mmCIF file of C-alpha atoms in Angstrom:
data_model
loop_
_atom_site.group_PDB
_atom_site.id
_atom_site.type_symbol
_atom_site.label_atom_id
_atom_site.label_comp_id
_atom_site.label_asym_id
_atom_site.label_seq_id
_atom_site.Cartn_x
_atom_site.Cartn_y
_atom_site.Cartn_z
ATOM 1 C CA UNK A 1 213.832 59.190 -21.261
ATOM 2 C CA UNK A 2 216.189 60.372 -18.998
ATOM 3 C CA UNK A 3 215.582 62.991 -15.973
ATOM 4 C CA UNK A 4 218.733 64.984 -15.133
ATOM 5 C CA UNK A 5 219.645 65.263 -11.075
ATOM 6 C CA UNK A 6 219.297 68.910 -10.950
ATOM 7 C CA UNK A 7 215.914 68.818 -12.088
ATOM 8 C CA UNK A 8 215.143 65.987 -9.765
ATOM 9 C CA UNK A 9 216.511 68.792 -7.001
ATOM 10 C CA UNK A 10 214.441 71.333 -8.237
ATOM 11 C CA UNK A 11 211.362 69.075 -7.637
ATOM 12 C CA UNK A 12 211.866 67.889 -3.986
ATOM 13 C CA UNK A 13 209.211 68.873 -1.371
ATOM 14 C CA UNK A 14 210.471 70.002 2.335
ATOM 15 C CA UNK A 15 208.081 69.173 4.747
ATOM 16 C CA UNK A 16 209.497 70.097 8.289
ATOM 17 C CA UNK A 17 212.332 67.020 8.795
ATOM 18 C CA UNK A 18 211.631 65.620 5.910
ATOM 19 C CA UNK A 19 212.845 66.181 2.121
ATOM 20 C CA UNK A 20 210.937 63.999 -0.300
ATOM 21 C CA UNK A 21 212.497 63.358 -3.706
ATOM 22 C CA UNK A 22 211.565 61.675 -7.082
ATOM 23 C CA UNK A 23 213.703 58.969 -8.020
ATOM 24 C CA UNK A 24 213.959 57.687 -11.800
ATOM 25 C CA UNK A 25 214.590 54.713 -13.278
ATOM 26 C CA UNK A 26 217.142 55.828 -15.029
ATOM 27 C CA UNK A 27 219.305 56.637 -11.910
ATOM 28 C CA UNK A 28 219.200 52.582 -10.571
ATOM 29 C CA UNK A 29 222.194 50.222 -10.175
ATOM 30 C CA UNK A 30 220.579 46.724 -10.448
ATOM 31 C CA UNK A 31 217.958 46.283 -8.043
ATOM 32 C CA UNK A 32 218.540 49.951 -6.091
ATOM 33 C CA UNK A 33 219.547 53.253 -6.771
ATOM 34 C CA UNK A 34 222.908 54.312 -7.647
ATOM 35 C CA UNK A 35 224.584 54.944 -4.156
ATOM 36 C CA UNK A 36 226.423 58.215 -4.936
ATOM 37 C CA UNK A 37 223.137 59.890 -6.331
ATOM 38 C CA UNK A 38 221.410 58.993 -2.954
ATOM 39 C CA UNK A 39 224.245 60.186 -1.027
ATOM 40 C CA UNK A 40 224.350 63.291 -2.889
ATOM 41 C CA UNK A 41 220.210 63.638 -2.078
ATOM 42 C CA UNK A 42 221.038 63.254 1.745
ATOM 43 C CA UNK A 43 222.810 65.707 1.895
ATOM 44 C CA UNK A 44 220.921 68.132 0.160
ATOM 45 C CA UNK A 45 218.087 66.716 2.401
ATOM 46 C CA UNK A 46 220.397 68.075 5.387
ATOM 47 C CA UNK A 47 221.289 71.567 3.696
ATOM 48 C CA UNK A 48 217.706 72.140 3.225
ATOM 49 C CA UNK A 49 216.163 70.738 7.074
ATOM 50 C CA UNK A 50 218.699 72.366 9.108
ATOM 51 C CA UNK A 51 219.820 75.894 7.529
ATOM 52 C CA UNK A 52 223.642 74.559 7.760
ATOM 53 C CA UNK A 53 225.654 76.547 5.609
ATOM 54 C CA UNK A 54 229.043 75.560 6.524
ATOM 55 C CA UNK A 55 231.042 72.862 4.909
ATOM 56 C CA UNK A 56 230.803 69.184 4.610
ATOM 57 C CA UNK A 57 233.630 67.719 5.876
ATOM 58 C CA UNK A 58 232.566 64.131 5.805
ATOM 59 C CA UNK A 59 230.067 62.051 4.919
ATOM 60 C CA UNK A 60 229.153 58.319 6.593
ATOM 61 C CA UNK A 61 226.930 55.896 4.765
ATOM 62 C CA UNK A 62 225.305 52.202 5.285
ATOM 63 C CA UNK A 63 223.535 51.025 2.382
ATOM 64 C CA UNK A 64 220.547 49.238 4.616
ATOM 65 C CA UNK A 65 218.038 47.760 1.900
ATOM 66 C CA UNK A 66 217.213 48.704 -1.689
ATOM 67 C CA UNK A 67 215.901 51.795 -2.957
ATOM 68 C CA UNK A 68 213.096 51.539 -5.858
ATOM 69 C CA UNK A 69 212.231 54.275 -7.918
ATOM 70 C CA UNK A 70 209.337 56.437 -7.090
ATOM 71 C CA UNK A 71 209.370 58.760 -4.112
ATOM 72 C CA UNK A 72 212.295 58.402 -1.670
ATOM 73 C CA UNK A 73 211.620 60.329 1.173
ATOM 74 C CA UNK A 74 214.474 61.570 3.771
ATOM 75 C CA UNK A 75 214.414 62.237 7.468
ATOM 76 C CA UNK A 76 216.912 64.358 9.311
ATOM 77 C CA UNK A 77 217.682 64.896 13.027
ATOM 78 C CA UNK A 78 220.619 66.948 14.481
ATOM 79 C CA UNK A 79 222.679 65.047 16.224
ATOM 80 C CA UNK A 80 224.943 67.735 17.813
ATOM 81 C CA UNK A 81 225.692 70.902 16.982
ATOM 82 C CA UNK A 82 229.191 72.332 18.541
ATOM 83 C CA UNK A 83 231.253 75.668 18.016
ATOM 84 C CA UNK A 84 232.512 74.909 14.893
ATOM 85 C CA UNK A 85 231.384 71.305 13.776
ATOM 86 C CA UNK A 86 227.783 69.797 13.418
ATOM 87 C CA UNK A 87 226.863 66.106 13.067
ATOM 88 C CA UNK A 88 223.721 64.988 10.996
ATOM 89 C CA UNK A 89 221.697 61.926 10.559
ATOM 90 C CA UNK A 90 219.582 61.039 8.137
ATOM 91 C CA UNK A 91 217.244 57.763 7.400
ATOM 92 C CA UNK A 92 216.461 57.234 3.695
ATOM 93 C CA UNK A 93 212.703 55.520 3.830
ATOM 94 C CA UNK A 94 211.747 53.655 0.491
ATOM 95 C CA UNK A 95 208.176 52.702 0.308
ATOM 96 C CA UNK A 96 208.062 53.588 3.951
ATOM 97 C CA UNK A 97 210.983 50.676 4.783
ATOM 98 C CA UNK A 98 214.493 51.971 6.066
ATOM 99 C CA UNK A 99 216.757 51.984 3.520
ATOM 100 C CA UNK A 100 219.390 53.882 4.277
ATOM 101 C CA UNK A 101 221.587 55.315 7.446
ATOM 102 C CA UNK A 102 223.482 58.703 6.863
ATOM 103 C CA UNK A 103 225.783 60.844 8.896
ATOM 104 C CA UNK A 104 227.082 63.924 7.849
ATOM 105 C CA UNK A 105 229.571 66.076 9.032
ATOM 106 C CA UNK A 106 229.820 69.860 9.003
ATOM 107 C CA UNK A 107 232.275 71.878 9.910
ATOM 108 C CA UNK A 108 233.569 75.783 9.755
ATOM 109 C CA UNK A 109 237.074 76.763 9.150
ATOM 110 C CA UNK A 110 239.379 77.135 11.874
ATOM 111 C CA UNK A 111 242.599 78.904 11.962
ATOM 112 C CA UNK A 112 245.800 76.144 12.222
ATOM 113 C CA UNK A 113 249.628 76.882 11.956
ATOM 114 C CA UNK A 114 249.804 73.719 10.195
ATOM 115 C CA UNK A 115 250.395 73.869 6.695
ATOM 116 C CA UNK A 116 248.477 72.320 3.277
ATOM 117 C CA UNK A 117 249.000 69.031 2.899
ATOM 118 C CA UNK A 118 247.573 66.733 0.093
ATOM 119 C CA UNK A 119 248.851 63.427 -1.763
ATOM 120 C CA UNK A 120 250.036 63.343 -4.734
ATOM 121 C CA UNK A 121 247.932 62.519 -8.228
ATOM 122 C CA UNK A 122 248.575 59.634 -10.228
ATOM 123 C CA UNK A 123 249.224 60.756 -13.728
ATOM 124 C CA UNK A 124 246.648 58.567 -15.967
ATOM 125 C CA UNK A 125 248.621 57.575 -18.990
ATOM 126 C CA UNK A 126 245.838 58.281 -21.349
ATOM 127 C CA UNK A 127 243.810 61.044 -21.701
ATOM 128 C CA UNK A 128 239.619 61.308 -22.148
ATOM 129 C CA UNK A 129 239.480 61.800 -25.779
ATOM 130 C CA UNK A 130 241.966 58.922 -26.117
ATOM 131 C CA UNK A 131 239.586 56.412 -24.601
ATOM 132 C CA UNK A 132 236.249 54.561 -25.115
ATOM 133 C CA UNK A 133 233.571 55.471 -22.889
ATOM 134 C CA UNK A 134 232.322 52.900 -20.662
ATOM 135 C CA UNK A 135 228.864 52.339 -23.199
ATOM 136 C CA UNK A 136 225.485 52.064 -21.224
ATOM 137 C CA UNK A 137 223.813 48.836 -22.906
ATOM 138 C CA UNK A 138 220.039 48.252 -21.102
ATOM 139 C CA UNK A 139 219.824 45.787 -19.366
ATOM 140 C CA UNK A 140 223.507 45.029 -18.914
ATOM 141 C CA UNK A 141 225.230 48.143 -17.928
ATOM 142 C CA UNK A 142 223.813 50.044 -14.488
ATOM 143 C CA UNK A 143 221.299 52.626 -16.021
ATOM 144 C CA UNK A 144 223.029 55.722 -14.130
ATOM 145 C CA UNK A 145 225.556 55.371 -17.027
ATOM 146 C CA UNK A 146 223.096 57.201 -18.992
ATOM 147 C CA UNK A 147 223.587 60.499 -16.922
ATOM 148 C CA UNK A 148 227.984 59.329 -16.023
ATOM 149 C CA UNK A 149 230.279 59.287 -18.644
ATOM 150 C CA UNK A 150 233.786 57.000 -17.302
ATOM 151 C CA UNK A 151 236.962 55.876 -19.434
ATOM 152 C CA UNK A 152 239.619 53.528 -18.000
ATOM 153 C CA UNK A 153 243.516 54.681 -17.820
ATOM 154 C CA UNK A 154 244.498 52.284 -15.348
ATOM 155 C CA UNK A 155 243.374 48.676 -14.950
ATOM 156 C CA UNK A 156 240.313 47.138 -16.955
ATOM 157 C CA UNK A 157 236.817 47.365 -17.114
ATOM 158 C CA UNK A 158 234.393 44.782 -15.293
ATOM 159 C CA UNK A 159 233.806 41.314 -16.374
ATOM 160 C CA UNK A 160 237.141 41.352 -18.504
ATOM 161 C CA UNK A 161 239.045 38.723 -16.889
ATOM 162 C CA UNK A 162 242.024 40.566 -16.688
ATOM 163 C CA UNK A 163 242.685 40.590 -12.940
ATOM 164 C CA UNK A 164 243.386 44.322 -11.978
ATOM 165 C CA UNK A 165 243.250 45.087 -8.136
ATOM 166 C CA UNK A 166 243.574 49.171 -9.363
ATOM 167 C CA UNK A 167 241.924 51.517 -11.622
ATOM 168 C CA UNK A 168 242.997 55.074 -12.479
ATOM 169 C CA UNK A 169 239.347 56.425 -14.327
ATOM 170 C CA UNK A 170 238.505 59.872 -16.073
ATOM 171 C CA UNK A 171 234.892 60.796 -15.036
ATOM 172 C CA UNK A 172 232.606 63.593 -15.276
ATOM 173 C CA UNK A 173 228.494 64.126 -15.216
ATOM 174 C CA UNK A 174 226.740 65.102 -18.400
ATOM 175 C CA UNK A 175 224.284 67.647 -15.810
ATOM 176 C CA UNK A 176 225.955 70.854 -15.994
ATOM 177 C CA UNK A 177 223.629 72.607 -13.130
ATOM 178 C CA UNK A 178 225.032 70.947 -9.722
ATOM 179 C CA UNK A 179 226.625 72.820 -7.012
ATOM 180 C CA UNK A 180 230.588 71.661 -6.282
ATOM 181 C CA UNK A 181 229.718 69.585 -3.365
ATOM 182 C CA UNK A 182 226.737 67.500 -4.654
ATOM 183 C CA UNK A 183 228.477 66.898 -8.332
ATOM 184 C CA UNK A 184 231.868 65.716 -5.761
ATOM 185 C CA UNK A 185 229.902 63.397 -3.365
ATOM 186 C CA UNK A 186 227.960 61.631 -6.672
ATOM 187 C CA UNK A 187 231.395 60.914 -8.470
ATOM 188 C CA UNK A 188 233.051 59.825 -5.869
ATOM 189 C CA UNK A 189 230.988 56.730 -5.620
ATOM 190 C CA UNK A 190 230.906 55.873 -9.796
ATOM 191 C CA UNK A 191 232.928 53.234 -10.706
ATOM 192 C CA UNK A 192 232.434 49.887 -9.451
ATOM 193 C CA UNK A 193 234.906 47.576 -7.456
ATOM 194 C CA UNK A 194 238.139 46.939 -9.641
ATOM 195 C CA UNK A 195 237.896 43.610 -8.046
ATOM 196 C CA UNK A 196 235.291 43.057 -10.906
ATOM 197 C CA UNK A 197 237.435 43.136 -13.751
ATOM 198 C CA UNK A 198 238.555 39.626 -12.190
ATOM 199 C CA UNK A 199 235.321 38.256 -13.911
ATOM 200 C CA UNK A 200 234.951 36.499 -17.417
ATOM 201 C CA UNK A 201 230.776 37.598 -17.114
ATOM 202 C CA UNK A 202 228.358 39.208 -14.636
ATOM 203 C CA UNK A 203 228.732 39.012 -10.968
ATOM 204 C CA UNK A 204 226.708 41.105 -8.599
ATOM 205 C CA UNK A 205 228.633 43.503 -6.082
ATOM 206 C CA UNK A 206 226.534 45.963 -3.286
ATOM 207 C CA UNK A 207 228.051 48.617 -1.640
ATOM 208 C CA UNK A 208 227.507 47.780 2.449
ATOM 209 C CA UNK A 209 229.048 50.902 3.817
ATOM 210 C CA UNK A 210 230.891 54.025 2.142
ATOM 211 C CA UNK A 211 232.717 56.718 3.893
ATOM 212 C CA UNK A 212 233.694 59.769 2.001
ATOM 213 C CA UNK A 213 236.220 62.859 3.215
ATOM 214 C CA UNK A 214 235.857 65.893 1.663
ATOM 215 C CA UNK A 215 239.036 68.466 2.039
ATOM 216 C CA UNK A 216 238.229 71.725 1.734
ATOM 217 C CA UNK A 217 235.858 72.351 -1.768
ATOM 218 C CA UNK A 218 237.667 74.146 -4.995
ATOM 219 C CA UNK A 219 236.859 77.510 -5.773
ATOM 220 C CA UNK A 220 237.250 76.569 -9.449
ATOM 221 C CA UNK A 221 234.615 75.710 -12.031
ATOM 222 C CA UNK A 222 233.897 71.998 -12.151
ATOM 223 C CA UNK A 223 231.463 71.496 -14.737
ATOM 224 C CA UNK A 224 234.122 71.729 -17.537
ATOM 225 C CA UNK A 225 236.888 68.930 -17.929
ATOM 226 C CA UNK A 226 237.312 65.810 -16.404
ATOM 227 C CA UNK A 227 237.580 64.782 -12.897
ATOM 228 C CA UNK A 228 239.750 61.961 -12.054
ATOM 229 C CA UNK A 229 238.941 59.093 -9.953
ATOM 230 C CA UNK A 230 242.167 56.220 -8.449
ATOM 231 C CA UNK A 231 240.777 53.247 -6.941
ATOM 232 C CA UNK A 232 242.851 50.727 -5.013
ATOM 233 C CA UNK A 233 241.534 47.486 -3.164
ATOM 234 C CA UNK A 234 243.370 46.937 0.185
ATOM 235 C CA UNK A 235 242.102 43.824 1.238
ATOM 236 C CA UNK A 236 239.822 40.690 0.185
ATOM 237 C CA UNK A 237 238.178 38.226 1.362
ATOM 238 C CA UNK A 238 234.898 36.271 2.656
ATOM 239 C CA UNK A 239 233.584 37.960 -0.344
ATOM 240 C CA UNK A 240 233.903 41.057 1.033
ATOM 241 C CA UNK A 241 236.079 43.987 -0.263
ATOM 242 C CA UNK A 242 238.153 46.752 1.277
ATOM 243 C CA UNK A 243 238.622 49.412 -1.562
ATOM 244 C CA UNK A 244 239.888 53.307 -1.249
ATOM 245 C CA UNK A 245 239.420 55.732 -3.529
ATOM 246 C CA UNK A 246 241.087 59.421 -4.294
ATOM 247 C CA UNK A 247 238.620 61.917 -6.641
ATOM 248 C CA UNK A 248 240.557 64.893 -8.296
ATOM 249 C CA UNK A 249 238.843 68.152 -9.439
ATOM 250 C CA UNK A 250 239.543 68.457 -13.290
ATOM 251 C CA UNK A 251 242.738 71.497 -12.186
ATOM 252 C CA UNK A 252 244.081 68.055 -9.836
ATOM 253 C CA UNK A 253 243.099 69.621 -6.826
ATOM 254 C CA UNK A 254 241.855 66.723 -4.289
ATOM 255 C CA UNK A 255 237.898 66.593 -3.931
ATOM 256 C CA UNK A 256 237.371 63.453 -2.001
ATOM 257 C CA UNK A 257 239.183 60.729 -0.238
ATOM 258 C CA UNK A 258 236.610 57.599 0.057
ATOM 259 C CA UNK A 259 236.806 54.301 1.601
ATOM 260 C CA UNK A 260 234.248 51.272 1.136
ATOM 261 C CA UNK A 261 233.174 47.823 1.997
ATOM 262 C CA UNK A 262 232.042 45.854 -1.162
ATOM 263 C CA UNK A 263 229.977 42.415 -0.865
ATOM 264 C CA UNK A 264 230.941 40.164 -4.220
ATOM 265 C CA UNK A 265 228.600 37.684 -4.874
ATOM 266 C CA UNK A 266 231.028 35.645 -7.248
#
């Protein structure tokens, strides 16, 4: 049985600084919970304590400890809050142990004479229906697979062998009923390190810190289509990993620019 993430929003409890949330099974990666679904919570956890109704513009976080299912509670303090921008923080408590730093950043629109700017997409050379999802096998495959659908373009799935330092990935969330911004912060943090696809078999990696910049959030209708997520690994070493990634909206309108550290036990 699976419990989709907006109904897991619709059953948090806000208690002053504090957002408490319900965490399934079904939403763990190994030993924790998925990263980009806690992310996603903190933030709502933020939204909800403080009354800010003004953008995200970035989002800072250290994955401390693991996260067990059951009730995940959140604490927020303000850490500043200027003319136009406001910083966050947020501890994630598991079973009353730390396991999580956040810091979010919110800011209003200001007027610029500089113009747009935005990179360009990398055209995937296969589309959606022209791939294989990635298939969520218990026990093998992280169980938030149940709730993310992702096809490779680009590169090669984990534990192939094949070596790819790159993936180009269509992805998209099977829960219809999320707002723009959560939906965009959970994606962004899907698929795992390319660096895995190095593998003949299993090898545990853990997200240690993710950093996620959000340009301003399309207007347009995300639960339809497929987003698009290009992931390149910069650097590697000491069995640590220095990976970017770029998340399109499913029009190709930039939603996210992310960069991580990855520990690879293998």
């Amino acid at each position: 049985m699976t419990t989709a993430l907006s109904s897991i929003l619709s059953g948090r409890r806000l208690d002053g600084d504090t957002v408490t949330f319900t965490a399934t099974e079904d939403w763990a990666q190994g030993r924790t919970m998925f990263g980009g679904f806690l992310s996603a919570l903190a933030v709502v956890a933020m939204r909800d304590t403080l009354g800010l109704d003004i953008p995200l513009r970035a989002l800072q976080t250290n994955f401390v400890g693991p996260v067990a299912p059951g009730e995940v509670v959140f604490r927020t303090r303000l850490l500043r809050q200027g003319k136009s921008v406001s910083q966050v923080h947020c501890e994630i408590f598991s079973q009353d142990v730390l396991a999580g730093l956040v810091v979010g950043v919110f800011g209003s629109a200001r007027e610029t004479q500089l113009t747009s700017r935005t990179p360009s997409r990398m055209q995937l050379p296969k589309a959606a229906d022209d791939i294989q999802r990635l298939p969520f096998i218990p026990k093998i495959t992280p169980n938030f697979l149940q709730h993310i659908d992702m096809r490779w373009a680009v590169g090669s799935l984990p534990y192939m062998g094949n070596g790819s330092w790159e993936s180009g990935i269509h992805i998209r969330c099977a829960d219809t009923n999320l707002s723009p911004e959560v939906l965009i912060v959970m994606l962004s943090d899907g698929p795992p390190t390319p660096c895995l696809s190095y593998f003949k078999g299993p090898v545990m990696a853990s997200s240690v810190s993710w950093s996620l910049e959000l340009p301003p959030l399309p207007q347009e209708a995300l639960e339809d289509g497929w987003f698009q997520i290009d992931m390149d690994t910069v650097g590697a070493a000491d069995g640590y990993v220095n990976q970017t990634a770029k998340l399109w909206t499913p029009g190709g309108q930039l939603a996210s620019l992310g960069y991580q550290v990855v520990a690879v036990y293998g």
